[in-house]
Short mmCIF file of C-alpha atoms in Angstrom, two decimals:
data_model
loop_
_atom_site.label_atom_id
_atom_site.label_comp_id
_atom_site.label_asym_id
_atom_site.label_seq_id
_atom_site.Cartn_x
_atom_site.Cartn_y
_atom_site.Cartn_z
CA UNK F 1429 33.82 -0.86 -16.10
CA UNK F 1430 34.93 1.98 -18.38
CA UNK F 1431 36.82 0.19 -21.14
CA UNK F 1432 36.00 0.66 -24.80
CA UNK F 1433 35.83 -3.07 -25.45
CA UNK F 1434 32.36 -3.62 -24.05
CA UNK F 1435 30.95 -7.04 -24.95
CA UNK F 1436 28.29 -7.54 -22.28
CA UNK F 1437 30.27 -10.21 -20.44
CA UNK F 1438 31.20 -10.29 -16.75
CA UNK F 1439 34.71 -9.02 -17.50
CA UNK F 1440 33.62 -6.50 -20.14
CA UNK F 1441 30.08 -5.38 -19.25
CA UNK F 1442 28.14 -2.67 -21.03
CA UNK F 1443 28.11 0.66 -19.25
CA UNK F 1444 24.58 1.50 -20.42
CA UNK F 1445 21.51 -0.44 -19.28
CA UNK F 1446 19.68 0.55 -22.46
CA UNK F 1447 22.55 -0.83 -24.54
CA UNK F 1448 22.50 -4.11 -22.61
CA UNK F 1449 18.74 -4.44 -23.13
CA UNK F 1450 19.08 -3.80 -26.85
CA UNK F 1451 21.80 -6.43 -27.22
CA UNK F 1452 19.86 -8.94 -25.12
CA UNK F 1453 16.82 -8.42 -27.31
CA UNK F 1454 18.83 -8.96 -30.52
CA UNK F 1455 20.38 -12.15 -29.16
CA UNK F 1456 17.24 -13.63 -27.50
CA UNK F 1457 18.70 -13.32 -24.00
CA UNK F 1458 16.08 -12.94 -21.28
CA UNK F 1459 18.05 -11.60 -18.28
CA UNK F 1460 20.17 -8.48 -17.84
CA UNK F 1461 22.34 -8.30 -14.71
CA UNK F 1462 23.33 -4.85 -13.43
CA UNK F 1463 26.15 -3.98 -11.04
CA UNK F 1464 26.15 -0.93 -8.79
CA UNK F 1465 28.22 2.02 -9.94
CA UNK F 1466 31.15 3.21 -7.87
CA UNK F 1467 30.47 5.75 -5.12
CA UNK F 1468 26.75 5.06 -5.28
CA UNK F 1469 26.24 7.05 -8.46
CA UNK F 1470 23.09 6.36 -10.51
CA UNK F 1471 22.73 5.23 -14.09
CA UNK F 1472 21.12 8.37 -15.51
CA UNK F 1473 19.04 7.05 -18.38
CA UNK F 1474 15.45 6.35 -19.27
CA UNK F 1475 14.86 2.61 -19.59
CA UNK F 1476 12.30 1.28 -22.09
CA UNK F 1477 12.15 -2.43 -21.47
CA UNK F 1478 11.85 -4.93 -24.30
CA UNK F 1479 9.25 -7.69 -24.03
CA UNK F 1480 10.51 -10.75 -22.18
CA UNK F 1481 13.66 -9.18 -20.74
CA UNK F 1482 14.12 -9.06 -16.96
CA UNK F 1483 16.43 -6.80 -14.95
CA UNK F 1484 18.36 -7.90 -11.85
CA UNK F 1485 20.34 -5.37 -9.80
CA UNK F 1486 22.34 -5.55 -6.61
CA UNK F 1487 25.58 -6.95 -8.02
CA UNK F 1488 28.98 -5.84 -6.83
CA UNK F 1489 32.24 -5.56 -8.71
CA UNK F 1490 32.87 -8.47 -11.11
CA UNK F 1491 29.29 -9.69 -10.44
CA UNK F 1492 30.55 -11.99 -7.69
CA UNK F 1493 28.29 -10.93 -4.82
CA UNK F 1494 24.64 -9.93 -5.02
CA UNK F 1495 23.13 -7.83 -2.25
CA UNK F 1496 20.64 -5.14 -3.24
CA UNK F 1497 21.10 -3.29 0.06
CA UNK F 1498 24.90 -3.15 0.00
CA UNK F 1499 25.30 -2.85 -3.77
CA UNK F 1500 22.77 -0.11 -4.48
CA UNK F 1501 22.10 -0.28 -8.19
CA UNK F 1502 20.58 3.15 -8.76
CA UNK F 1503 18.70 4.29 -11.85
CA UNK F 1504 17.28 7.75 -12.46
CA UNK F 1505 15.44 8.70 -15.62
CA UNK F 1506 16.06 11.71 -17.79
CA UNK F 1507 12.46 12.27 -18.89
CA UNK F 1508 8.99 11.84 -17.40
CA UNK F 1509 9.69 8.28 -16.22
CA UNK F 1510 12.69 6.16 -15.27
CA UNK F 1511 11.53 2.66 -16.25
CA UNK F 1512 8.81 2.00 -18.84
CA UNK F 1513 7.25 -1.41 -19.48
CA UNK F 1514 4.65 -1.60 -22.24
CA UNK F 1515 2.80 -4.46 -23.96
CA UNK F 1516 4.57 -7.20 -22.01
CA UNK F 1517 3.36 -10.62 -23.16
CA UNK F 1518 6.17 -12.69 -21.59
CA UNK F 1519 6.85 -13.00 -17.85
CA UNK F 1520 9.13 -10.16 -16.75
CA UNK F 1521 10.92 -9.48 -13.47
CA UNK F 1522 12.43 -6.27 -12.09
CA UNK F 1523 14.41 -7.19 -8.98
CA UNK F 1524 16.96 -5.56 -6.70
CA UNK F 1525 17.06 -2.06 -8.20
CA UNK F 1526 17.01 1.39 -6.59
CA UNK F 1527 14.76 3.42 -8.87
CA UNK F 1528 14.55 7.18 -8.48
CA UNK F 1529 11.99 9.33 -10.22
CA UNK F 1530 13.42 11.74 -12.81
CA UNK F 1531 14.62 15.16 -11.75
CA UNK F 1532 12.62 17.30 -14.17
CA UNK F 1533 10.27 20.25 -14.09
CA UNK F 1534 6.78 19.17 -15.13
CA UNK F 1535 3.28 18.16 -14.19
CA UNK F 1536 4.18 14.61 -13.23
CA UNK F 1537 7.11 12.26 -12.77
CA UNK F 1538 6.95 8.46 -12.66
CA UNK F 1539 9.58 6.06 -11.38
CA UNK F 1540 8.02 2.93 -12.98
CA UNK F 1541 5.31 2.96 -15.65
CA UNK F 1542 3.59 -0.32 -16.67
CA UNK F 1543 1.08 -0.11 -19.50
CA UNK F 1544 -1.08 -2.56 -21.47
CA UNK F 1545 0.79 -5.64 -20.30
CA UNK F 1546 -1.05 -8.94 -20.44
CA UNK F 1547 1.38 -11.31 -18.74
CA UNK F 1548 2.98 -11.39 -15.33
CA UNK F 1549 5.26 -8.48 -14.50
CA UNK F 1550 6.88 -8.79 -11.08
CA UNK F 1551 8.56 -5.93 -9.27
CA UNK F 1552 10.37 -7.25 -6.22
CA UNK F 1553 13.07 -6.31 -3.73
CA UNK F 1554 13.34 -2.80 -5.15
CA UNK F 1555 13.67 0.59 -3.50
CA UNK F 1556 11.50 3.13 -5.30
CA UNK F 1557 11.97 6.74 -4.30
CA UNK F 1558 10.28 9.92 -5.49
CA UNK F 1559 12.62 12.23 -3.60
CA UNK F 1560 15.56 12.06 -5.99
CA UNK F 1561 14.73 15.35 -7.66
CA UNK F 1562 15.47 18.92 -6.72
CA UNK F 1563 12.29 20.07 -8.46
CA UNK F 1564 8.88 19.17 -7.08
CA UNK F 1565 6.38 18.12 -9.77
CA UNK F 1566 2.65 18.61 -9.49
CA UNK F 1567 2.06 14.85 -9.11
CA UNK F 1568 4.50 12.01 -8.54
CA UNK F 1569 4.10 8.25 -8.93
CA UNK F 1570 6.27 5.42 -7.64
CA UNK F 1571 4.57 2.76 -9.77
CA UNK F 1572 1.81 3.76 -12.19
CA UNK F 1573 0.03 0.96 -13.99
CA UNK F 1574 -2.87 -0.03 -16.15
CA UNK F 1575 -2.08 -3.64 -16.88
CA UNK F 1576 -2.97 -7.21 -15.93
CA UNK F 1577 -1.15 -9.80 -13.82
CA UNK F 1578 1.13 -7.42 -11.93
CA UNK F 1579 2.91 -8.56 -8.77
CA UNK F 1580 4.48 -5.92 -6.52
CA UNK F 1581 6.27 -7.75 -3.71
CA UNK F 1582 8.86 -7.05 -1.00
CA UNK F 1583 9.68 -3.49 -2.03
CA UNK F 1584 10.22 -0.24 -0.15
CA UNK F 1585 8.26 2.52 -1.89
CA UNK F 1586 7.92 6.19 -1.01
CA UNK F 1587 5.04 8.53 -1.77
CA UNK F 1588 6.59 11.96 -1.52
CA UNK F 1589 7.78 15.12 -3.23
CA UNK F 1590 4.80 16.66 -5.04
CA UNK F 1591 3.09 20.02 -4.84
CA UNK F 1592 -0.29 18.29 -5.28
CA UNK F 1593 -0.57 14.49 -4.89
CA UNK F 1594 2.05 11.80 -4.52
CA UNK F 1595 1.20 8.12 -5.05
CA UNK F 1596 3.45 5.20 -4.14
CA UNK F 1597 1.31 2.85 -6.27
CA UNK F 1598 -1.38 4.02 -8.69
CA UNK F 1599 -3.53 1.47 -10.52
CA UNK F 1600 -6.25 2.27 -13.05
CA UNK F 1601 -8.30 -0.21 -15.09
CA UNK F 1602 -5.95 -3.03 -14.14
CA UNK F 1603 -6.54 -6.76 -13.85
CA UNK F 1604 -5.99 -7.83 -10.24
CA UNK F 1605 -2.59 -6.44 -9.32
CA UNK F 1606 -1.27 -8.12 -6.18
CA UNK F 1607 0.52 -5.84 -3.73
CA UNK F 1608 2.15 -7.91 -1.02
CA UNK F 1609 4.83 -7.64 1.69
CA UNK F 1610 5.88 -4.08 0.86
CA UNK F 1611 6.87 -1.23 3.14
CA UNK F 1612 5.24 1.96 1.89
CA UNK F 1613 6.11 5.32 3.39
CA UNK F 1614 4.60 8.78 2.95
CA UNK F 1615 6.15 12.22 3.37
CA UNK F 1616 6.52 15.73 1.92
CA UNK F 1617 3.52 16.35 -0.33
CA UNK F 1618 0.21 18.16 -0.18
CA UNK F 1619 -1.71 14.85 -0.35
CA UNK F 1620 -0.09 11.41 -0.03
CA UNK F 1621 -1.79 8.21 -1.14
CA UNK F 1622 0.24 5.07 -0.58
CA UNK F 1623 -1.95 2.77 -2.72
CA UNK F 1624 -4.60 4.15 -5.08
CA UNK F 1625 -7.01 1.96 -7.02
CA UNK F 1626 -9.39 3.16 -9.72
CA UNK F 1627 -11.77 0.71 -11.35
CA UNK F 1628 -9.47 -2.28 -10.81
CA UNK F 1629 -9.70 -5.56 -8.99
CA UNK F 1630 -6.85 -5.49 -6.47
CA UNK F 1631 -5.33 -7.51 -3.63
CA UNK F 1632 -3.41 -5.64 -0.93
CA UNK F 1633 -1.87 -8.04 1.57
CA UNK F 1634 0.71 -8.05 4.38
CA UNK F 1635 2.02 -4.55 3.75
CA UNK F 1636 3.38 -2.04 6.24
CA UNK F 1637 2.28 1.60 5.83
CA UNK F 1638 4.13 4.38 7.66
CA UNK F 1639 4.39 8.17 7.75
CA UNK F 1640 7.84 9.75 7.81
CA UNK F 1641 6.78 13.40 7.88
CA UNK F 1642 3.52 15.29 7.59
CA UNK F 1643 1.57 15.88 4.41
CA UNK F 1644 -0.13 19.26 4.50
CA UNK F 1645 -3.57 17.98 3.49
CA UNK F 1646 -4.66 14.30 3.50
CA UNK F 1647 -2.67 11.12 4.04
CA UNK F 1648 -4.22 7.81 2.92
CA UNK F 1649 -2.80 4.32 3.22
CA UNK F 1650 -5.27 2.86 0.70
CA UNK F 1651 -7.83 4.67 -1.45
CA UNK F 1652 -10.12 2.96 -3.97
CA UNK F 1653 -12.76 4.23 -6.38
CA UNK F 1654 -14.82 1.44 -7.94
CA UNK F 1655 -13.62 -2.08 -8.59
CA UNK F 1656 -13.31 -4.93 -6.10
CA UNK F 1657 -10.61 -5.14 -3.43
CA UNK F 1658 -9.33 -7.64 -0.90
CA UNK F 1659 -7.37 -5.86 1.82
CA UNK F 1660 -5.96 -8.32 4.32
CA UNK F 1661 -3.29 -8.63 7.01
CA UNK F 1662 -1.97 -5.10 6.57
CA UNK F 1663 -0.50 -2.87 9.25
CA UNK F 1664 -1.05 0.88 9.00
CA UNK F 1665 0.79 3.07 11.49
CA UNK F 1666 0.45 6.79 10.81
CA UNK F 1667 2.02 9.00 13.41
CA UNK F 1668 1.75 12.47 11.91
CA UNK F 1669 -0.12 14.45 9.29
CA UNK F 1670 -2.95 16.89 8.84
CA UNK F 1671 -5.95 14.60 8.11
CA UNK F 1672 -5.18 10.89 8.47
CA UNK F 1673 -7.26 8.21 6.73
CA UNK F 1674 -6.38 4.54 6.90
CA UNK F 1675 -8.57 2.97 4.20
CA UNK F 1676 -11.00 4.90 1.99
CA UNK F 1677 -13.35 2.95 -0.29
CA UNK F 1678 -15.76 4.69 -2.67
CA UNK F 1679 -18.22 2.67 -4.78
CA UNK F 1680 -15.97 -0.32 -4.09
CA UNK F 1681 -16.89 -3.93 -3.36
CA UNK F 1682 -14.75 -6.29 -1.34
CA UNK F 1683 -13.39 -7.33 2.05
CA UNK F 1684 -11.12 -5.66 4.60
CA UNK F 1685 -9.97 -7.99 7.35
CA UNK F 1686 -7.22 -8.93 9.81
CA UNK F 1687 -5.61 -5.49 9.61
CA UNK F 1688 -4.21 -3.18 12.28
CA UNK F 1689 -4.82 0.55 11.77
CA UNK F 1690 -3.13 3.00 14.15
CA UNK F 1691 -3.60 6.75 13.62
CA UNK F 1692 -1.78 9.03 16.03
CA UNK F 1693 -1.58 12.80 16.44
CA UNK F 1694 -3.57 14.01 13.44
CA UNK F 1695 -3.40 17.79 13.22
CA UNK F 1696 -7.08 17.82 12.18
CA UNK F 1697 -9.29 14.70 11.87
CA UNK F 1698 -8.57 10.97 11.74
CA UNK F 1699 -10.71 8.16 10.28
CA UNK F 1700 -9.35 4.62 10.25
CA UNK F 1701 -12.01 3.45 7.78
CA UNK F 1702 -13.99 5.70 5.45
CA UNK F 1703 -16.60 4.28 3.09
CA UNK F 1704 -18.87 6.16 0.70
CA UNK F 1705 -21.03 5.44 -2.31
CA UNK F 1706 -22.96 7.51 -4.82
CA UNK F 1707 -25.55 5.56 -6.79
CA UNK F 1708 -23.89 2.17 -7.22
CA UNK F 1709 -24.96 -0.76 -5.08
CA UNK F 1710 -21.88 -2.27 -3.47
CA UNK F 1711 -21.34 -4.84 -0.74
CA UNK F 1712 -18.29 -4.54 1.49
CA UNK F 1713 -17.34 -6.43 4.62
CA UNK F 1714 -15.01 -5.29 7.42
CA UNK F 1715 -13.96 -8.15 9.67
CA UNK F 1716 -11.54 -8.64 12.56
CA UNK F 1717 -9.70 -5.35 12.26
CA UNK F 1718 -8.02 -3.59 15.18
CA UNK F 1719 -8.40 0.20 15.09
CA UNK F 1720 -6.68 2.58 17.49
CA UNK F 1721 -6.83 6.38 17.18
CA UNK F 1722 -4.93 8.57 19.61
CA UNK F 1723 -5.03 12.33 20.12
CA UNK F 1724 -6.43 13.85 16.94
CA UNK F 1725 -6.77 17.61 17.26
CA UNK F 1726 -10.40 17.45 16.14
CA UNK F 1727 -12.48 14.28 15.55
CA UNK F 1728 -11.48 10.64 15.68
CA UNK F 1729 -13.70 8.19 13.75
CA UNK F 1730 -13.16 4.48 13.97
CA UNK F 1731 -15.19 4.39 10.77
CA UNK F 1732 -17.09 7.01 8.81
CA UNK F 1733 -19.85 5.89 6.42
CA UNK F 1734 -21.75 7.87 3.78
CA UNK F 1735 -23.96 5.84 1.49
CA UNK F 1736 -27.55 5.37 0.47
CA UNK F 1737 -27.10 2.14 -1.52
CA UNK F 1738 -24.22 0.58 0.41
CA UNK F 1739 -24.54 -2.90 1.91
CA UNK F 1740 -22.02 -2.86 4.75
CA UNK F 1741 -21.10 -5.70 7.08
CA UNK F 1742 -19.03 -4.83 10.16
CA UNK F 1743 -18.13 -7.74 12.45
CA UNK F 1744 -15.48 -8.74 15.02
CA UNK F 1745 -13.73 -5.37 14.92
CA UNK F 1746 -12.09 -3.51 17.79
CA UNK F 1747 -12.27 0.30 17.87
CA UNK F 1748 -10.47 2.36 20.51
CA UNK F 1749 -10.44 6.17 20.24
CA UNK F 1750 -8.82 8.41 22.83
CA UNK F 1751 -8.20 12.15 22.93
CA UNK F 1752 -9.36 14.85 20.57
CA UNK F 1753 -12.48 16.98 20.75
CA UNK F 1754 -14.92 14.32 19.46
CA UNK F 1755 -14.71 10.52 19.51
CA UNK F 1756 -16.99 8.28 17.40
CA UNK F 1757 -16.85 4.53 17.01
CA UNK F 1758 -18.74 4.90 13.71
CA UNK F 1759 -20.07 8.02 12.04
CA UNK F 1760 -22.91 6.83 9.80
CA UNK F 1761 -25.21 9.07 7.77
CA UNK F 1762 -27.63 6.17 7.17
CA UNK F 1763 -29.18 4.64 4.06
CA UNK F 1764 -28.58 1.28 2.43
CA UNK F 1765 -28.24 -1.67 4.78
CA UNK F 1766 -25.86 -2.11 7.70
CA UNK F 1767 -24.88 -5.13 9.77
CA UNK F 1768 -23.00 -4.24 12.95
CA UNK F 1769 -22.48 -7.32 15.14
CA UNK F 1770 -19.87 -8.69 17.56
CA UNK F 1771 -17.70 -5.56 17.74
CA UNK F 1772 -15.89 -3.92 20.65
CA UNK F 1773 -15.88 -0.12 20.97
CA UNK F 1774 -14.01 1.99 23.49
CA UNK F 1775 -14.16 5.80 23.42
CA UNK F 1776 -12.28 7.88 25.96
CA UNK F 1777 -12.56 11.64 25.62
CA UNK F 1778 -14.59 14.81 25.92
CA UNK F 1779 -17.49 14.10 23.53
CA UNK F 1780 -18.16 10.44 22.78
CA UNK F 1781 -20.77 8.97 20.45
CA UNK F 1782 -21.42 5.24 20.19
CA UNK F 1783 -23.31 4.31 17.02
CA UNK F 1784 -22.76 0.56 17.15
CA UNK F 1785 -24.37 0.27 20.59
CA UNK F 1786 -24.59 -2.87 22.72
CA UNK F 1787 -27.23 -4.86 20.84
CA UNK F 1788 -26.35 -7.73 18.48
CA UNK F 1789 -23.44 -8.92 20.64
CA UNK F 1790 -21.59 -5.59 20.40
CA UNK F 1791 -19.84 -4.46 23.56
CA UNK F 1792 -18.48 -1.22 24.96
CA UNK F 1793 -15.33 -1.99 26.93
CA UNK F 1794 -11.62 -1.24 27.07
CA UNK F 1795 -10.10 -4.08 25.00
CA UNK F 1796 -6.77 -3.80 26.89
CA UNK F 1797 -4.25 -4.21 24.08
CA UNK F 1798 -0.51 -4.77 24.42
CA UNK F 1799 2.22 -2.74 22.69
CA UNK F 1800 1.66 -4.69 19.49
CA UNK F 1801 -2.10 -3.98 19.69
CA UNK F 1802 -2.92 -7.62 20.40
CA UNK F 1803 -5.28 -8.84 23.10
CA UNK F 1804 -3.79 -9.98 26.40
CA UNK F 1805 -4.86 -12.38 29.15
CA UNK F 1806 -6.62 -9.59 31.07
CA UNK F 1807 -8.62 -8.44 28.05
CA UNK F 1808 -12.36 -8.95 28.55
CA UNK F 1809 -13.47 -12.52 27.91
CA UNK F 1810 -16.21 -11.21 25.65
CA UNK F 1811 -13.54 -9.68 23.41
CA UNK F 1812 -11.13 -12.62 23.50
CA UNK F 1813 -13.75 -15.27 22.71
CA UNK F 1814 -17.00 -13.45 21.86
CA UNK F 1815 -16.55 -12.93 18.14
CA UNK F 1816 -18.70 -14.54 15.49
CA UNK F 1817 -17.22 -17.54 13.64
CA UNK F 1818 -16.21 -16.29 10.17
CA UNK F 1819 -14.37 -19.41 9.07
CA UNK F 1820 -16.45 -19.50 5.88
CA UNK F 1821 -14.56 -16.33 4.87
CA UNK F 1822 -11.07 -16.88 6.37
CA UNK F 1823 -9.50 -19.05 9.07
CA UNK F 1824 -6.30 -17.32 10.25
CA UNK F 1825 -5.30 -14.09 12.00
CA UNK F 1826 -2.90 -11.35 10.88
CA UNK F 1827 0.09 -13.52 11.81
CA UNK F 1828 -1.20 -16.59 9.98
CA UNK F 1829 -2.24 -18.45 13.13
CA UNK F 1830 -5.36 -20.56 12.96
CA UNK F 1831 -8.37 -19.01 14.63
CA UNK F 1832 -10.29 -21.24 17.00
CA UNK F 1833 -13.80 -21.19 18.43
CA UNK F 1834 -14.68 -18.91 20.13
CA UNK F 1835 -13.30 -16.37 17.80
CA UNK F 1836 -11.53 -13.32 19.13
CA UNK F 1837 -12.33 -9.82 18.01
CA UNK F 1838 -9.62 -7.80 16.31
CA UNK F 1839 -6.75 -8.76 14.02
CA UNK F 1840 -5.03 -11.23 16.39
#
């Protein structure tokens, strides 16, 4: 709509999102509905959201039909960030928007910034892209937050386009953000980190992590420094990159379970799980994960552990490493306490090192996985039914099916 008689109605909508938010705030209206522009053009404006106002995109002409995929409601900021939410005390929803990071020259760009909010902010069904700029910043952030009660659900988020580090989601000093059912993709940066946690309690559940093109240094699906995490039912499939790391936890408590981690064709090293600590005593459990590493140029680690005060529990996991110069089920520098029981390891290559061994109900055998990395009828009986019963911790597999006694190893 381009008429001068803008009233904020369906027939005479505002042409500026900021204007609509301001009018909604003055008139105690909680929802702003946004139609896609013609020819797929973006709204080029920086949005500072008022407390208690939600944004809903994906509307077509005359606001009759809503489909966020067909009606791409694009927003691109004109400053450091595109959408800024601060001091939210009332439940707020951002849904159905295509949010591009600003096209500016600077040290960092942020698509969505959430700060000091103390009530539920939900970002859902959005497409968040950091590749909308001609200029490459030093660091780029899809969603950057230090806030409480944040839900990030059912989005597609890219970590890309930075000369140093690109983050799809970056959380620092936050109160239990929940990251669920998202597709997160990495490409075109020196280092890509899909989800980064610093000193927060965080839940990461049922997400899909993918690589689109290689990062020139490290690619991480999940990286955490301090805090407590629950990482469950995720699927990580990295198919290219220099050094590939599935999940890296440093001085972090929590559980990682029912996840599939596939790392293929690393140009250097690959480690599905990497855990380290400095001086803090942490306890972390890894349960029923399926790990497959294929053809790294150098070393493939199912897990790599550095820690003198770490209490680590590793049970019911499957590790299969093939190709590369060196294959390790676990690389462990020792120290702290370790519990390795009821795991399956399979190493196929030039130089293999089994750390887990065959004591404590661990086995060394080809698990025989199908194309989805699930066990099949011909998988060894000791893998299909030889796991330890962990029903005091969880009762289902990655697909939500009830686990039965005897428990299988791996995510399925």
